Amino acid sequence: MTRAGAWAARAGALITVAALVAATLAGCGASPEKLGPTGVDELTIPTPSPDPADFSRRATNPWFPLVAGTRWTYRQDTVTTMSTVVAEVLPGTREIAGVPTTAVRWWVVERGDQRLAATRWYAVDRDRNVWWFGQQVAPGSPPIDPLARRSFEAGRDGAEAGLVLPAHPRDGDGFWNARQPGVVERRSTVLSLDATVATTRQTFRHTLATRDLSSLEPVHTVQAYFAPGVGLVAQQDTAATSETLTLVRVRRP
């Protein structure tokens, strides 16, 4: 087996362990349009008209920290390739639909060649729920998310901000991540609050596991795992061309 093949096999096996934990809970619930009682009962998800007064630049969510300067480095494995994916929280804010949002920029590194993949914008409300307000996908870039391949911006052309992660998730909660008909129709269901994920560097316990779907990409089902205080630690696309993303290291400012 080649070195790349060995890495791919190892990464795939490690993610499978966690995926099996979540798979046993896959029947907990579907993905409704509104989130249950977790602190945002009066908001519609996705929201066509976010109120800037509901958001705070100081609020944080432990499952999805957005501190400027934080950088996550991942190993991305597919059936045939292996690459490095880097995500970094940028300083400053950008106003979208009247709300100051924080940018996370994603790069893909293959054989020493670094390419910008996408920039995504998020905002945290006063109850610490994280909302997704848009993304700009770089032309010709490899997709970092098989369920959301196109650019969109909340408040434009019918695009609506949705929830990435609630502050107080519960098993079976379902919610839209973002919605613009024909462009992005991504949604998530919470599968577990106690999944275990073993990466090449560390084992993460008590992680939040979600199952993510899109009617625009019906062959893909993505399972994602978030560790408190760290963020996304692993992700697996269960399509025929299976793809895994595993955290290698995180650098905090």
mmCIF file of N, CA, C and O in Angstrom, residues 109-168:
data_model
loop_
_atom_site.group_PDB
_atom_site.id
_atom_site.type_symbol
_atom_site.label_atom_id
_atom_site.label_comp_id
_atom_site.label_asym_id
_atom_site.label_seq_id
_atom_site.Cartn_x
_atom_site.Cartn_y
_atom_site.Cartn_z
ATOM 1 N N VAL A 109 -4.861 22.756 0.031
ATOM 2 C CA VAL A 109 -3.459 22.643 -0.347
ATOM 3 C C VAL A 109 -3.221 21.242 -0.899
ATOM 4 O O VAL A 109 -3.433 20.244 -0.205
ATOM 5 N N GLU A 110 -2.772 21.171 -2.162
ATOM 6 C CA GLU A 110 -2.470 19.896 -2.811
ATOM 7 C C GLU A 110 -1.093 19.989 -3.454
ATOM 8 O O GLU A 110 -0.858 20.867 -4.292
ATOM 9 N N ARG A 111 -0.183 19.125 -3.034
ATOM 10 C CA ARG A 111 1.170 19.079 -3.596
ATOM 11 C C ARG A 111 1.839 20.442 -3.542
ATOM 12 O O ARG A 111 2.506 20.875 -4.488
ATOM 13 N N GLY A 112 1.647 21.138 -2.443
ATOM 14 C CA GLY A 112 2.277 22.425 -2.259
ATOM 15 C C GLY A 112 1.558 23.587 -2.902
ATOM 16 O O GLY A 112 1.953 24.746 -2.720
ATOM 17 N N ASP A 113 0.509 23.311 -3.648
ATOM 18 C CA ASP A 113 -0.253 24.362 -4.323
ATOM 19 C C ASP A 113 -1.447 24.758 -3.463
ATOM 20 O O ASP A 113 -2.332 23.941 -3.205
ATOM 21 N N GLN A 114 -1.477 26.009 -2.980
ATOM 22 C CA GLN A 114 -2.560 26.483 -2.123
ATOM 23 C C GLN A 114 -3.578 27.251 -2.947
ATOM 24 O O GLN A 114 -3.246 28.181 -3.676
ATOM 25 N N ARG A 115 -4.844 26.847 -2.828
ATOM 26 C CA ARG A 115 -5.916 27.503 -3.578
ATOM 27 C C ARG A 115 -7.036 27.914 -2.630
ATOM 28 O O ARG A 115 -7.434 27.135 -1.754
ATOM 29 N N LEU A 116 -7.527 29.131 -2.827
ATOM 30 C CA LEU A 116 -8.681 29.578 -2.063
ATOM 31 C C LEU A 116 -9.898 28.781 -2.494
ATOM 32 O O LEU A 116 -10.182 28.644 -3.694
ATOM 33 N N ALA A 117 -10.626 28.236 -1.522
ATOM 34 C CA ALA A 117 -11.821 27.447 -1.837
ATOM 35 C C ALA A 117 -13.091 28.260 -1.626
ATOM 36 O O ALA A 117 -13.967 28.301 -2.501
ATOM 37 N N ALA A 118 -13.224 28.907 -0.473
ATOM 38 C CA ALA A 118 -14.451 29.645 -0.191
ATOM 39 C C ALA A 118 -14.258 30.535 1.022
ATOM 40 O O ALA A 118 -13.378 30.303 1.861
ATOM 41 N N THR A 119 -15.087 31.558 1.107
ATOM 42 C CA THR A 119 -15.194 32.379 2.311
ATOM 43 C C THR A 119 -16.636 32.318 2.773
ATOM 44 O O THR A 119 -17.556 32.498 1.971
ATOM 45 N N ARG A 120 -16.838 32.037 4.064
ATOM 46 C CA ARG A 120 -18.187 31.924 4.617
ATOM 47 C C ARG A 120 -18.377 32.964 5.723
ATOM 48 O O ARG A 120 -17.424 33.296 6.424
ATOM 49 N N TRP A 121 -19.618 33.434 5.866
ATOM 50 C CA TRP A 121 -19.914 34.467 6.852
ATOM 51 C C TRP A 121 -20.940 33.966 7.860
ATOM 52 O O TRP A 121 -21.990 33.422 7.493
ATOM 53 N N TYR A 122 -20.626 34.167 9.153
ATOM 54 C CA TYR A 122 -21.473 33.694 10.245
ATOM 55 C C TYR A 122 -21.738 34.840 11.228
ATOM 56 O O TYR A 122 -20.986 35.805 11.306
ATOM 57 N N ALA A 123 -22.807 34.685 11.998
ATOM 58 C CA ALA A 123 -23.112 35.616 13.082
ATOM 59 C C ALA A 123 -23.686 34.821 14.248
ATOM 60 O O ALA A 123 -24.348 33.796 14.054
ATOM 61 N N VAL A 124 -23.432 35.301 15.459
ATOM 62 C CA VAL A 124 -23.907 34.640 16.672
ATOM 63 C C VAL A 124 -24.931 35.555 17.343
ATOM 64 O O VAL A 124 -24.668 36.740 17.554
ATOM 65 N N ASP A 125 -26.110 35.002 17.659
ATOM 66 C CA ASP A 125 -27.117 35.846 18.312
ATOM 67 C C ASP A 125 -26.863 35.906 19.821
ATOM 68 O O ASP A 125 -25.953 35.261 20.337
ATOM 69 N N ARG A 126 -27.678 36.684 20.490
ATOM 70 C CA ARG A 126 -27.458 36.918 21.919
ATOM 71 C C ARG A 126 -27.666 35.670 22.769
ATOM 72 O O ARG A 126 -27.217 35.607 23.910
ATOM 73 N N ASP A 127 -28.350 34.671 22.207
ATOM 74 C CA ASP A 127 -28.529 33.405 22.916
ATOM 75 C C ASP A 127 -27.456 32.384 22.553
ATOM 76 O O ASP A 127 -27.543 31.223 22.930
ATOM 77 N N ARG A 128 -26.454 32.817 21.759
ATOM 78 C CA ARG A 128 -25.282 32.013 21.367
ATOM 79 C C ARG A 128 -25.597 30.976 20.286
ATOM 80 O O ARG A 128 -24.869 29.995 20.136
ATOM 81 N N ASN A 129 -26.652 31.182 19.517
ATOM 82 C CA ASN A 129 -26.919 30.345 18.359
ATOM 83 C C ASN A 129 -26.135 30.888 17.165
ATOM 84 O O ASN A 129 -26.075 32.105 16.967
ATOM 85 N N VAL A 130 -25.515 30.008 16.378
ATOM 86 C CA VAL A 130 -24.688 30.428 15.253
ATOM 87 C C VAL A 130 -25.502 30.340 13.961
ATOM 88 O O VAL A 130 -26.080 29.294 13.644
ATOM 89 N N TRP A 131 -25.514 31.454 13.197
ATOM 90 C CA TRP A 131 -26.272 31.559 11.954
ATOM 91 C C TRP A 131 -25.313 31.697 10.771
ATOM 92 O O TRP A 131 -24.257 32.316 10.879
ATOM 93 N N TRP A 132 -25.741 31.141 9.635
ATOM 94 C CA TRP A 132 -24.941 31.182 8.408
ATOM 95 C C TRP A 132 -25.581 32.192 7.459
ATOM 96 O O TRP A 132 -26.720 32.027 7.032
ATOM 97 N N PHE A 133 -24.825 33.247 7.122
ATOM 98 C CA PHE A 133 -25.367 34.344 6.325
ATOM 99 C C PHE A 133 -24.920 34.328 4.869
ATOM 100 O O PHE A 133 -25.411 35.136 4.079
ATOM 101 N N GLY A 134 -24.002 33.453 4.505
ATOM 102 C CA GLY A 134 -23.624 33.408 3.094
ATOM 103 C C GLY A 134 -22.248 32.833 2.884
ATOM 104 O O GLY A 134 -21.510 32.541 3.825
ATOM 105 N N GLN A 135 -21.908 32.681 1.610
ATOM 106 C CA GLN A 135 -20.579 32.221 1.245
ATOM 107 C C GLN A 135 -20.245 32.693 -0.163
ATOM 108 O O GLN A 135 -21.138 32.906 -0.995
ATOM 109 N N GLN A 136 -18.952 32.857 -0.416
ATOM 110 C CA GLN A 136 -18.444 33.152 -1.752
ATOM 111 C C GLN A 136 -17.514 32.017 -2.145
ATOM 112 O O GLN A 136 -16.472 31.823 -1.527
ATOM 113 N N VAL A 137 -17.922 31.233 -3.131
ATOM 114 C CA VAL A 137 -17.129 30.091 -3.579
ATOM 115 C C VAL A 137 -16.187 30.550 -4.683
ATOM 116 O O VAL A 137 -16.614 31.210 -5.644
ATOM 117 N N ALA A 138 -14.906 30.229 -4.555
ATOM 118 C CA ALA A 138 -13.922 30.624 -5.559
ATOM 119 C C ALA A 138 -14.147 29.841 -6.851
ATOM 120 O O ALA A 138 -14.362 28.626 -6.816
ATOM 121 N N PRO A 139 -14.125 30.516 -8.003
ATOM 122 C CA PRO A 139 -14.337 29.827 -9.286
ATOM 123 C C PRO A 139 -13.317 28.715 -9.508
ATOM 124 O O PRO A 139 -12.117 28.905 -9.307
ATOM 125 N N GLY A 140 -13.806 27.548 -9.890
ATOM 126 C CA GLY A 140 -12.931 26.424 -10.191
ATOM 127 C C GLY A 140 -12.295 25.763 -8.995
ATOM 128 O O GLY A 140 -11.449 24.880 -9.150
ATOM 129 N N SER A 141 -12.710 26.148 -7.790
ATOM 130 C CA SER A 141 -12.102 25.578 -6.589
ATOM 131 C C SER A 141 -12.736 24.238 -6.260
ATOM 132 O O SER A 141 -13.892 23.985 -6.602
ATOM 133 N N PRO A 142 -11.993 23.362 -5.588
ATOM 134 C CA PRO A 142 -12.589 22.109 -5.127
ATOM 135 C C PRO A 142 -13.622 22.394 -4.052
ATOM 136 O O PRO A 142 -13.401 23.256 -3.193
ATOM 137 N N PRO A 143 -14.768 21.735 -4.069
ATOM 138 C CA PRO A 143 -15.803 22.031 -3.071
ATOM 139 C C PRO A 143 -15.384 21.587 -1.676
ATOM 140 O O PRO A 143 -14.864 20.496 -1.484
ATOM 141 N N ILE A 144 -15.601 22.448 -0.687
ATOM 142 C CA ILE A 144 -15.332 22.077 0.698
ATOM 143 C C ILE A 144 -16.591 21.515 1.349
ATOM 144 O O ILE A 144 -16.535 20.939 2.428
ATOM 145 N N ASP A 145 -17.727 21.696 0.684
ATOM 146 C CA ASP A 145 -19.002 21.210 1.210
ATOM 147 C C ASP A 145 -19.819 20.662 0.044
ATOM 148 O O ASP A 145 -20.316 21.435 -0.779
ATOM 149 N N PRO A 146 -19.976 19.339 -0.053
ATOM 150 C CA PRO A 146 -20.730 18.766 -1.173
ATOM 151 C C PRO A 146 -22.208 19.125 -1.162
ATOM 152 O O PRO A 146 -22.901 18.913 -2.157
ATOM 153 N N LEU A 147 -22.696 19.684 -0.059
ATOM 154 C CA LEU A 147 -24.111 20.035 0.041
ATOM 155 C C LEU A 147 -24.378 21.511 -0.255
ATOM 156 O O LEU A 147 -25.543 21.920 -0.322
ATOM 157 N N ALA A 148 -23.333 22.306 -0.412
ATOM 158 C CA ALA A 148 -23.502 23.739 -0.696
ATOM 159 C C ALA A 148 -22.352 24.177 -1.589
ATOM 160 O O ALA A 148 -21.322 24.645 -1.101
ATOM 161 N N ARG A 149 -22.534 24.052 -2.879
ATOM 162 C CA ARG A 149 -21.457 24.280 -3.838
ATOM 163 C C ARG A 149 -21.469 25.669 -4.467
ATOM 164 O O ARG A 149 -20.548 26.027 -5.188
ATOM 165 N N ARG A 150 -22.516 26.457 -4.212
ATOM 166 C CA ARG A 150 -22.659 27.741 -4.896
ATOM 167 C C ARG A 150 -22.643 28.909 -3.909
ATOM 168 O O ARG A 150 -22.910 28.735 -2.718
ATOM 169 N N SER A 151 -22.342 30.082 -4.425
ATOM 170 C CA SER A 151 -22.321 31.291 -3.603
ATOM 171 C C SER A 151 -23.743 31.770 -3.338
ATOM 172 O O SER A 151 -24.638 31.613 -4.165
ATOM 173 N N PHE A 152 -23.931 32.373 -2.165
ATOM 174 C CA PHE A 152 -25.209 33.001 -1.836
ATOM 175 C C PHE A 152 -24.969 34.023 -0.745
ATOM 176 O O PHE A 152 -23.939 34.008 -0.059
ATOM 177 N N GLU A 153 -25.929 34.926 -0.586
ATOM 178 C CA GLU A 153 -25.837 35.936 0.458
ATOM 179 C C GLU A 153 -27.229 36.230 0.977
ATOM 180 O O GLU A 153 -28.131 36.563 0.204
ATOM 181 N N ALA A 154 -27.422 36.084 2.271
ATOM 182 C CA ALA A 154 -28.730 36.319 2.878
ATOM 183 C C ALA A 154 -29.220 37.727 2.534
ATOM 184 O O ALA A 154 -28.460 38.693 2.578
ATOM 185 N N GLY A 155 -30.499 37.810 2.188
ATOM 186 C CA GLY A 155 -31.089 39.095 1.843
ATOM 187 C C GLY A 155 -31.043 39.417 0.368
ATOM 188 O O GLY A 155 -31.622 40.427 -0.060
ATOM 189 N N ARG A 156 -30.367 38.584 -0.430
ATOM 190 C CA ARG A 156 -30.286 38.807 -1.873
ATOM 191 C C ARG A 156 -30.918 37.642 -2.640
ATOM 192 O O ARG A 156 -30.647 36.482 -2.337
ATOM 193 N N ASP A 157 -31.741 37.978 -3.609
ATOM 194 C CA ASP A 157 -32.338 36.982 -4.510
ATOM 195 C C ASP A 157 -33.052 35.869 -3.746
ATOM 196 O O ASP A 157 -33.013 34.700 -4.152
ATOM 197 N N GLY A 158 -33.679 36.216 -2.650
ATOM 198 C CA GLY A 158 -34.455 35.246 -1.903
ATOM 199 C C GLY A 158 -33.664 34.370 -0.959
ATOM 200 O O GLY A 158 -34.235 33.455 -0.349
ATOM 201 N N ALA A 159 -32.369 34.624 -0.795
ATOM 202 C CA ALA A 159 -31.557 33.807 0.114
ATOM 203 C C ALA A 159 -31.858 34.174 1.566
ATOM 204 O O ALA A 159 -32.025 35.347 1.903
ATOM 205 N N GLU A 160 -31.926 33.146 2.426
ATOM 206 C CA GLU A 160 -32.246 33.340 3.835
ATOM 207 C C GLU A 160 -31.184 32.710 4.724
ATOM 208 O O GLU A 160 -30.708 31.602 4.449
ATOM 209 N N ALA A 161 -30.813 33.414 5.784
ATOM 210 C CA ALA A 161 -29.866 32.873 6.748
ATOM 211 C C ALA A 161 -30.525 31.761 7.549
ATOM 212 O O ALA A 161 -31.701 31.833 7.886
ATOM 213 N N GLY A 162 -29.752 30.722 7.832
ATOM 214 C CA GLY A 162 -30.234 29.616 8.643
ATOM 215 C C GLY A 162 -29.297 29.355 9.811
ATOM 216 O O GLY A 162 -28.304 30.063 10.009
ATOM 217 N N LEU A 163 -29.614 28.329 10.561
ATOM 218 C CA LEU A 163 -28.859 28.012 11.776
ATOM 219 C C LEU A 163 -27.780 26.981 11.465
ATOM 220 O O LEU A 163 -28.035 25.964 10.823
ATOM 221 N N VAL A 164 -26.559 27.262 11.927
ATOM 222 C CA VAL A 164 -25.476 26.286 11.824
ATOM 223 C C VAL A 164 -25.516 25.345 13.015
ATOM 224 O O VAL A 164 -25.549 24.128 12.872
ATOM 225 N N LEU A 165 -25.506 25.940 14.218
ATOM 226 C CA LEU A 165 -25.595 25.152 15.441
ATOM 227 C C LEU A 165 -26.338 25.956 16.499
ATOM 228 O O LEU A 165 -26.057 27.147 16.680
ATOM 229 N N PRO A 166 -27.253 25.329 17.211
ATOM 230 C CA PRO A 166 -27.912 26.019 18.327
ATOM 231 C C PRO A 166 -27.009 26.058 19.549
ATOM 232 O O PRO A 166 -26.056 25.281 19.669
ATOM 233 N N ALA A 167 -27.327 26.941 20.458
ATOM 234 C CA ALA A 167 -26.546 27.051 21.686
ATOM 235 C C ALA A 167 -26.778 25.861 22.599
ATOM 236 O O ALA A 167 -25.876 25.421 23.317
ATOM 237 N N HIS A 168 -28.013 25.323 22.580
ATOM 238 C CA HIS A 168 -28.367 24.211 23.464
ATOM 239 C C HIS A 168 -29.011 23.096 22.629
ATOM 240 O O HIS A 168 -30.223 22.893 22.677
#
